[in-house]
XYZ file of C-alpha atoms in Angstrom:
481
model
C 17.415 3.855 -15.449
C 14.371 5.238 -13.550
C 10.950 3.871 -12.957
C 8.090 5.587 -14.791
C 5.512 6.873 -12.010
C 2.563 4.380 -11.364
C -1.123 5.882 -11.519
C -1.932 7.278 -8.182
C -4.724 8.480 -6.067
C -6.160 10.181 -3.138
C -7.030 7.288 -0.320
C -10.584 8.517 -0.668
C -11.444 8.400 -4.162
C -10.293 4.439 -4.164
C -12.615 3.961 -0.409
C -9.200 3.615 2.069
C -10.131 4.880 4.478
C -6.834 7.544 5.941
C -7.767 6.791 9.586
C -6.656 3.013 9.290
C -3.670 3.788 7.763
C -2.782 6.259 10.214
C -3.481 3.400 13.087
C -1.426 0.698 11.378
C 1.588 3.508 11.228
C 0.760 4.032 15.040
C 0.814 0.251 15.802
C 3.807 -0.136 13.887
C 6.348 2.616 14.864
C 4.816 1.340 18.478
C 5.990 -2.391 17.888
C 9.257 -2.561 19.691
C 10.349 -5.569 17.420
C 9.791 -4.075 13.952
C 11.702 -1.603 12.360
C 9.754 -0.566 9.094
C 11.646 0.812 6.066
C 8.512 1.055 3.493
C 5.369 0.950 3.101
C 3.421 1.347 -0.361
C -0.611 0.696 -0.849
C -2.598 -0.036 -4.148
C -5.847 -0.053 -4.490
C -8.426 -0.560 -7.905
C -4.622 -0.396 -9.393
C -3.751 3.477 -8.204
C -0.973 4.369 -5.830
C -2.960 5.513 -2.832
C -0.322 5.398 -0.164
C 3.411 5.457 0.354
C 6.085 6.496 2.989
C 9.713 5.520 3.186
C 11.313 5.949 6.759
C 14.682 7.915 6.538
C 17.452 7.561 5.837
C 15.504 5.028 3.635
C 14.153 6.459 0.250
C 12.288 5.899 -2.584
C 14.851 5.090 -5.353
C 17.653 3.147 -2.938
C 17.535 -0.385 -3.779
C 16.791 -2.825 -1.367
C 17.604 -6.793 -0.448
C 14.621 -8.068 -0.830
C 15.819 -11.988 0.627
C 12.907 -14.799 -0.710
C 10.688 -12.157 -1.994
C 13.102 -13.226 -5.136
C 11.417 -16.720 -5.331
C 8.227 -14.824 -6.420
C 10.867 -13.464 -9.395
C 12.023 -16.712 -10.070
C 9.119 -17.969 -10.562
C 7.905 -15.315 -12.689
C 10.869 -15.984 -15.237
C 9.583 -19.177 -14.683
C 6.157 -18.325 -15.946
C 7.315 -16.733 -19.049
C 9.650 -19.897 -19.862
C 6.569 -22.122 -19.659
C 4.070 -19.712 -22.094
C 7.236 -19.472 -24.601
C 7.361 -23.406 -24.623
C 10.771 -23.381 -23.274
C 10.187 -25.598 -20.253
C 7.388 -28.282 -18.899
C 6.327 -28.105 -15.223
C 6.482 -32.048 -15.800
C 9.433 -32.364 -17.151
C 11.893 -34.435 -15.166
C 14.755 -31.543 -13.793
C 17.235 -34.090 -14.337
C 16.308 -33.854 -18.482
C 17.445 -30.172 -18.040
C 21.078 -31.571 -16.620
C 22.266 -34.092 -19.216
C 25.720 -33.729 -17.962
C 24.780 -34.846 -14.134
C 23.085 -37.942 -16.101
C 25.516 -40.675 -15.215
C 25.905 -39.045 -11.376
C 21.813 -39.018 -10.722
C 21.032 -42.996 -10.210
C 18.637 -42.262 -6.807
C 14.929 -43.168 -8.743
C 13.392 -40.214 -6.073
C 16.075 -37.577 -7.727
C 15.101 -38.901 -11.004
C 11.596 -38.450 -10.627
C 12.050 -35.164 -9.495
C 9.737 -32.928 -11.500
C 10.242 -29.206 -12.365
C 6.734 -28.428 -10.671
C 8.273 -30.410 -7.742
C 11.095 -27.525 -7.034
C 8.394 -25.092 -8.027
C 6.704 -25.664 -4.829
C 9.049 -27.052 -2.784
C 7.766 -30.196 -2.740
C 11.142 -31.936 -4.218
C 10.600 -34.690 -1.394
C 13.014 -33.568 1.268
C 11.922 -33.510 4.675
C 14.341 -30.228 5.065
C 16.568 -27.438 4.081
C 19.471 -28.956 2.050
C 21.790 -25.854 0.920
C 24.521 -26.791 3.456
C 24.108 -30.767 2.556
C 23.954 -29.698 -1.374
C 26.877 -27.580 -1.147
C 29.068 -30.090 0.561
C 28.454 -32.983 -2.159
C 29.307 -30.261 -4.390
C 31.114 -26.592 -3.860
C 30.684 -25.854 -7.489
C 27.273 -26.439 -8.677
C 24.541 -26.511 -6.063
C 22.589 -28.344 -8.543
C 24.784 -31.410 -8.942
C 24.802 -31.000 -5.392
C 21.242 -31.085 -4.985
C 20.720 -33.785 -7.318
C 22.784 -35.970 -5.689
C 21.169 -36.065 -2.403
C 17.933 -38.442 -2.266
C 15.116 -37.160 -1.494
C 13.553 -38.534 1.738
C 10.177 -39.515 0.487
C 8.456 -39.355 -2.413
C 8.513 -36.100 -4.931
C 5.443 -33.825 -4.467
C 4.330 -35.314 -1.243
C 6.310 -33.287 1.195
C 6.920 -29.534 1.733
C 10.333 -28.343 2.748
C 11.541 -24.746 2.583
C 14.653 -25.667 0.647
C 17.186 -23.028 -1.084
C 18.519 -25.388 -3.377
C 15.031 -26.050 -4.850
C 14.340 -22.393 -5.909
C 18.178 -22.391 -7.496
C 17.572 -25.245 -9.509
C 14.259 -23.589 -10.550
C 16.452 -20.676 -11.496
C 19.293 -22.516 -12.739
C 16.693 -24.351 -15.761
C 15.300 -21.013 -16.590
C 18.998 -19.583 -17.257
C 19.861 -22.721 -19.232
C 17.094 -22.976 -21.423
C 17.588 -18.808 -21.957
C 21.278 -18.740 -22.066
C 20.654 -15.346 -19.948
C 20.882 -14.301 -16.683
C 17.183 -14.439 -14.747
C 17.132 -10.271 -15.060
C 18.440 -10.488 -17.978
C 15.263 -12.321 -18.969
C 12.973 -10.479 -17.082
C 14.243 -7.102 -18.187
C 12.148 -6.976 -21.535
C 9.338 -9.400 -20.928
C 8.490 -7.975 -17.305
C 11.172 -5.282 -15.876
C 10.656 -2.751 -18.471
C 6.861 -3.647 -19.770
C 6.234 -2.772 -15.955
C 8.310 0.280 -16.040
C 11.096 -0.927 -13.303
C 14.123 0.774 -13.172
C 17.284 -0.224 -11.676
C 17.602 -4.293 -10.159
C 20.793 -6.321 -9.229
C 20.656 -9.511 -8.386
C 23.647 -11.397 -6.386
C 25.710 -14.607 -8.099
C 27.649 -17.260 -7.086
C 30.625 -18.620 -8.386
C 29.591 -19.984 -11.417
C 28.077 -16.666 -12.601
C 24.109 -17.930 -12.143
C 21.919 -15.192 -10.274
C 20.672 -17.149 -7.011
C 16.835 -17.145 -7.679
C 16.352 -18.122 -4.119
C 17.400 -14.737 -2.814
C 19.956 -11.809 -3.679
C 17.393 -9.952 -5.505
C 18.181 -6.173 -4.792
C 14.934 -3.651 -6.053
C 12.732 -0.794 -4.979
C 10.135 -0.922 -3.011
C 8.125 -0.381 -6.219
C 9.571 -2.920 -7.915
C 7.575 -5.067 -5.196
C 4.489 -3.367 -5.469
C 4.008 -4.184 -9.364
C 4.935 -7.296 -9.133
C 2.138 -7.685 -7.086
C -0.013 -5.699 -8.974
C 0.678 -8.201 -12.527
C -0.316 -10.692 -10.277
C -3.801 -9.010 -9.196
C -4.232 -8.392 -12.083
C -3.617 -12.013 -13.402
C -0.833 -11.184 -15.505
C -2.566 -8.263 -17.439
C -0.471 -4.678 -17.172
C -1.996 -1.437 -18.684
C -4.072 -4.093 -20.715
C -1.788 -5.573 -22.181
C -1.512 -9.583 -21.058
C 2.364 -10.301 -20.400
C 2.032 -13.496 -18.224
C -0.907 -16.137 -18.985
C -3.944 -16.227 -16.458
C -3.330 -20.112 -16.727
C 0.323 -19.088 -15.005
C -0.679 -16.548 -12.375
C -3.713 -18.931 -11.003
C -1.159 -21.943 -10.520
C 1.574 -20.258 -9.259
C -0.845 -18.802 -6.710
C -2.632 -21.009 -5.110
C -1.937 -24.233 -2.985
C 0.089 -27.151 -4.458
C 1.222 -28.615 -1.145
C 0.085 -28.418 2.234
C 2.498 -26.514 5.259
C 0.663 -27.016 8.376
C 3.941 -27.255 11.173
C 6.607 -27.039 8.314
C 8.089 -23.646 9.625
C 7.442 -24.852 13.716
C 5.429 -24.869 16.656
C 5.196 -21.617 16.937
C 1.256 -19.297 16.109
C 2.770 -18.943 12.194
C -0.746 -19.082 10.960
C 0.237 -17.275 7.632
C 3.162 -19.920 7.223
C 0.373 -22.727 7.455
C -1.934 -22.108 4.815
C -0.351 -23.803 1.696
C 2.538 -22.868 -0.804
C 2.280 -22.004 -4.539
C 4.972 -21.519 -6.683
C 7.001 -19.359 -4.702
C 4.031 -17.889 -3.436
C 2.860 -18.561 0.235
C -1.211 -18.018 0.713
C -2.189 -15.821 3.346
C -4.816 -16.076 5.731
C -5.785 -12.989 3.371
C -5.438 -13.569 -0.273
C -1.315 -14.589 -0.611
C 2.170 -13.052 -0.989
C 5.609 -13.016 -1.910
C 7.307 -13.293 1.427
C 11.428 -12.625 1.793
C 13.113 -12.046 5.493
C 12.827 -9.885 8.104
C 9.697 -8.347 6.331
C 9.895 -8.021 3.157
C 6.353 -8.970 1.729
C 4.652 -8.541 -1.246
C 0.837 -9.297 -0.307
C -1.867 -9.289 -3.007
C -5.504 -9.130 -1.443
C -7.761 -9.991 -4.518
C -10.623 -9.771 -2.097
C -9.768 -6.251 -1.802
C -8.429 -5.698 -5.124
C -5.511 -4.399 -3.349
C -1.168 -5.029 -3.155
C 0.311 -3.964 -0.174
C 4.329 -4.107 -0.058
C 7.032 -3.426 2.652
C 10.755 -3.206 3.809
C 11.576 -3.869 7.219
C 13.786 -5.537 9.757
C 12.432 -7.845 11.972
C 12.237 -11.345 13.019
C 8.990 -10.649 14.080
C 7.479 -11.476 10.083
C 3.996 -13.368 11.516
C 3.343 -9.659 13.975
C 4.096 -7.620 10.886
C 1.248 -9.210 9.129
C -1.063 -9.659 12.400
C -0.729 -5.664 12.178
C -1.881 -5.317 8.543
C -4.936 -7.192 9.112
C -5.859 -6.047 11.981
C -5.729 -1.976 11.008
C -5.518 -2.062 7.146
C -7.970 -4.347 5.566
C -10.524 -2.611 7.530
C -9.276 0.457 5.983
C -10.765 -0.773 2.519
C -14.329 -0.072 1.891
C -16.394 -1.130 -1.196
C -16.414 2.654 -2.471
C -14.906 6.407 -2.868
C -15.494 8.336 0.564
C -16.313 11.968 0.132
C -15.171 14.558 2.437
C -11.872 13.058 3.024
C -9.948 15.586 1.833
C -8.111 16.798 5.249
C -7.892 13.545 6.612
C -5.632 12.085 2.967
C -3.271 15.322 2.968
C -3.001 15.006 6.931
C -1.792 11.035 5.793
C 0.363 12.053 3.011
C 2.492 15.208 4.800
C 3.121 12.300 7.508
C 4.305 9.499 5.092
C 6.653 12.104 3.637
C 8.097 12.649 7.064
C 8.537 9.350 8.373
C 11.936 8.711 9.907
C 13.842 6.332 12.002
C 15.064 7.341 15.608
C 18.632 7.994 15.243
C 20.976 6.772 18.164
C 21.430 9.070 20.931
C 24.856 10.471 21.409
C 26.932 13.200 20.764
C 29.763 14.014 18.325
C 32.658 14.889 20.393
C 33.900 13.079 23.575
C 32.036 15.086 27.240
C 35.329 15.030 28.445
C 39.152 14.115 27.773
C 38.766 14.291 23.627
C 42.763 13.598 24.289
C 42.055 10.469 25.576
C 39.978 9.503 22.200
C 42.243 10.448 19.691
C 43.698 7.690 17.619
C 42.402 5.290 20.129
C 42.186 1.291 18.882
C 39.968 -1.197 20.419
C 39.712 -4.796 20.234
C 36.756 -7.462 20.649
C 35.619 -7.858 23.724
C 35.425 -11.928 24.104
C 37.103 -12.345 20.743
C 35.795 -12.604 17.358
C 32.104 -14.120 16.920
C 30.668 -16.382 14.490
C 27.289 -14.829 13.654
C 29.105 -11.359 14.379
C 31.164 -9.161 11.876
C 34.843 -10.433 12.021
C 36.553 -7.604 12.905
C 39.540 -7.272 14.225
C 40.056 -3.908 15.033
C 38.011 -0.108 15.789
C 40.178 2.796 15.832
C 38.923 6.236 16.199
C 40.495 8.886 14.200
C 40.355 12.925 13.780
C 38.881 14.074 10.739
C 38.656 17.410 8.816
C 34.813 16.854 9.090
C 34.890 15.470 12.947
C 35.865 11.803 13.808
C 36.040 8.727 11.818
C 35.327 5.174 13.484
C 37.616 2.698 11.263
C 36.449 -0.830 11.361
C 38.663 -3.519 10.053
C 37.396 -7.161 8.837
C 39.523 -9.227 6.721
C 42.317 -6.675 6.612
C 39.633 -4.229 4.820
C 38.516 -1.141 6.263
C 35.596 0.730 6.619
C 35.909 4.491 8.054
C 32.567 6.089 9.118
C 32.280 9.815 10.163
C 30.569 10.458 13.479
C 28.375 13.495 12.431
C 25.968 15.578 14.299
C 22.318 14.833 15.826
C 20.518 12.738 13.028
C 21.450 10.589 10.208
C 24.789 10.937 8.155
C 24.380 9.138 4.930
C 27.533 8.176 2.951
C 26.988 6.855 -0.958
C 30.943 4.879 -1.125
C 32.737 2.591 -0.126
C 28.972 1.772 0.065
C 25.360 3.741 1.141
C 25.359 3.707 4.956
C 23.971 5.748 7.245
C 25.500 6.717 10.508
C 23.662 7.610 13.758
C 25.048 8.008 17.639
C 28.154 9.217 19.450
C 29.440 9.420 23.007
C 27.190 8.383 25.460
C 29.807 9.397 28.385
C 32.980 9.698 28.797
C 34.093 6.153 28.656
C 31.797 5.367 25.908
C 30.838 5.502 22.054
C 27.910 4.112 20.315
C 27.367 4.096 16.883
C 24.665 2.463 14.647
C 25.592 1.667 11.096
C 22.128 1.243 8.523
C 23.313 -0.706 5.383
C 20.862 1.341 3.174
C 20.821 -1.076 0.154
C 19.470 -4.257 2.907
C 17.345 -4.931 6.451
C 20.700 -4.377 8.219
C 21.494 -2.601 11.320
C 24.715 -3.062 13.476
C 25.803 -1.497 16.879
C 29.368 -1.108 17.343
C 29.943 0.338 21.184
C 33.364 1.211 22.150
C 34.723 0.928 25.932
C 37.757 3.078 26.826
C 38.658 2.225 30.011
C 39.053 -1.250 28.666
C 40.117 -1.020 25.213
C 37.450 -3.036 23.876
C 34.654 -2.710 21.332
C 31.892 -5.054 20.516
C 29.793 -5.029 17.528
C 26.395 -6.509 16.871
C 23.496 -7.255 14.290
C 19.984 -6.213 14.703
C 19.365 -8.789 12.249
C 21.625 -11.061 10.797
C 22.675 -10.905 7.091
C 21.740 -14.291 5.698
C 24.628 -14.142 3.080
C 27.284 -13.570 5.180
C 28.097 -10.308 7.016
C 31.290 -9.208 5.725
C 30.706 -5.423 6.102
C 32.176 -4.415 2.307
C 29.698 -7.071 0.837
C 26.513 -4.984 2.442
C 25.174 -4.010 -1.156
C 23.726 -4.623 -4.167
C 25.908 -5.796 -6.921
C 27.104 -3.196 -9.000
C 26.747 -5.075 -12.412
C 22.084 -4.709 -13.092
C 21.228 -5.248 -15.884
């Protein structure tokens, strides 16, 4: 299942000016802290701009973390024009079976706009709390912890509040959220392939887990713009796009002390407002920003944990880049931007393929952690290094389960199974291997350096997977709908 094309354009004839966009790629690439995956501009609703940095590509799906909410909320949207839900209907009324277990009056007055916004009166994050009152429905879980004050009078970035969001929209459907989507938004907005992860019980996690292109983000963002309206036909209501977009609940100092100025300018339903315009917002970069001012949608994959200097960078170099009209005699300056977007490219590790000296020594050499297993760290137990046909494998075991990589030559070496990674480094002496592993299908990046003289290995996350980081479990579902 493939996308259809959007309209596009040349930068110039929609007034972006190429020069910008060539400084916020400068800026970027220059930002030690950010490593971007994709980048994709609209403007007056044409495709001006877009560059994917290998081994990333256009077509590979990617985790796009909270940028899901905005999804949720979507389904959301449609549930509420089809008269299938009430944004003040208690969320408890949705749950007749947790009826008898529900008897805190704050949990009872919990309202379905309340988990919209996260405003369900808890002063903070509850997944681990929710889960441990109950392993097999977060809602029940949810439901049975109080809130702290008041419903609607608080915001907390809370997990659980987005599931249960999710979890009424699947109830009152009887289908999974893309199933739902699929023919009142996925395929009127000509998306192809999504897979979205599931817990236990089978429910999609509406809070995150949402696995797309970086298109997929871009129209999204585009409906929105374009307040709900696609090719002129209306698919969401205006009524839905202009609440779920602007402020229902304050978030000055809700995500910490720290300059977060675009975390402190109010929350929508599922959608954060921006210092410019607003945006769906998902970790380590993944952001869907709509600029009505600039009739524009900007949306990226990265990996950092640097969100707040991602976005300082986009205002800073590209809204100046829009200007109120078509710029002639840009012709040079948009095919000078486009031949470098289609060569963008992460820097691969530095090493080389075969040991300097004693390959002997390398052979079917095993390694174990260095300081033992860590928590936040992949669990594995073991590295061996193997002779292929091909070159050399690097085996890493977790669980009992492993996972052989082939050390190939200078560059990237991009595998499609067990699952798509790509594979960068080598020997950086005699003593030493260092190989970075890119889980193509999510933000992830791990370094797994080998010692010889020791025995030892040690392996560690650019960024830390956020559900879990079993290596085998670095992908998107295989069951999309």
């Amino acid at each position: 299942m493939s996308a259809r094309p959007l309209p596009s354009a040349t930068l110039a004839a929609q007034g972006v000016d190429a020069a910008g966009v060539h400084t916020f790629l400068d800026a970027l690439e220059a930002a030690p802290d950010i490593e971007p995956h994709s980048l994709m501009i609209m403007r007056h609703g044409h495709l001006v701009a877009s560059g994917w940095w290998a081994p990333y590509t256009p077509d590979r799906l990617h985790l796009l973390y909270s940028v899901s909410k905005s999804f949720t909320a979507t389904a959301a949207g449609f549930a509420l024009d089809e008269g299938l839900i009430g944004l003040d209907d208690p969320v408890i009324s949705y749950f007749p079976e947790f009826e008898a277990d529900i008897t805190d009056p704050r949990s009872r007055a919990m309202r379905v706009r309340h988990v919209a916004s996260m405003a369900s009166g808890h002063d903070a994050e509850t997944y681990d709390r929710a889960h441990a009152l109950d392993r097999e429905d977060l809602v029940r879980g949810f439901l049975l912890l109080p809130p702290d004050r008041e419903p609607g009078t608080v915001f907390a970035y809370n997990q659980p509040a987005t599931y249960t969001l999710g979890a009424i929209v699947q109830r009152v459907t009887g289908q999974s959220l893309t199933g739902y989507l699929r023919p009142r938004l996925l395929d009127p907005l000509g998306v192809g392939e999504v897979a979205w992860l599931a817990d236990r019980s089978g429910r999609e996690l509406g809070f995150s887990g949402l696995h797309g292109t970086t298109d997929v983000i871009a129209r999204l963002g585009q409906l929105y713009l374009r307040e709900g309206a696609w090719e002129g036909k209306r698919l969401l209501s205006p009524e839905w796009v202009a609440e779920a977009t602007r402020a229902h609940i304050p978030t000055a100092g809700a995500m910490g002390d720290q300059d977060r100025s675009d975390w402190d300018r109010g929350y929508g339903f599922k959608f954060w407002q921006s210092r410019h315009g607003y945006r769906g917002d998902g970790a380590y970069g993944q952001f869907c920003l709509v600029l009505p001012e600039h009739d524009a949608v900007i949306a990226t994959t990265a990996a950092t944990e640097e969100m707040q200097q991602l976005l300082d960078l986009v205002w800073e170099h590209l809204l100046p880049a829009f200007e109120d009209g078509p710029l002639p005699g840009r012709s040079d300056a948009d095919t000078a931007l486009r031949e470098r977007l289609a060569g963008l490219a992460l820097p691969p590790a530095a090493g080389s393929p075969v040991p300097p000296a004693r390959p002997q020594d390398w052979s079917g050499a095993q390694f174990t952690p260095y300081g033992g297993v860590c928590a936040d760290q992949p669990r594995l137990t073991a590295v061996e290094v193997t002779a292929a046909a091909d070159g050399r494998l690097l085996g890493l075991t977790e669980d009992g389960h492993r996972l052989d990589l082939r050390i190939g030559e200078d560059g990237w070496t991009v595998a499609e199974e067990p699952l798509p990674v790509a594979v960068s480094g080598g020997w950086t002496d005699t003593d030493t291997l260092a190989v970075d592993v890119q889980f193509l299908e999510t933000p992830h990046r791990l370094t797994v350096t080998c010692s010889l003289p020791d025995r030892t290995f040690t392996a560690r996350w650019h960024t830390t997977p956020l559900h879990g980081p079993r290596l085998l479990s670095m992908r998107a579902p295989r069951v999309s709908v």
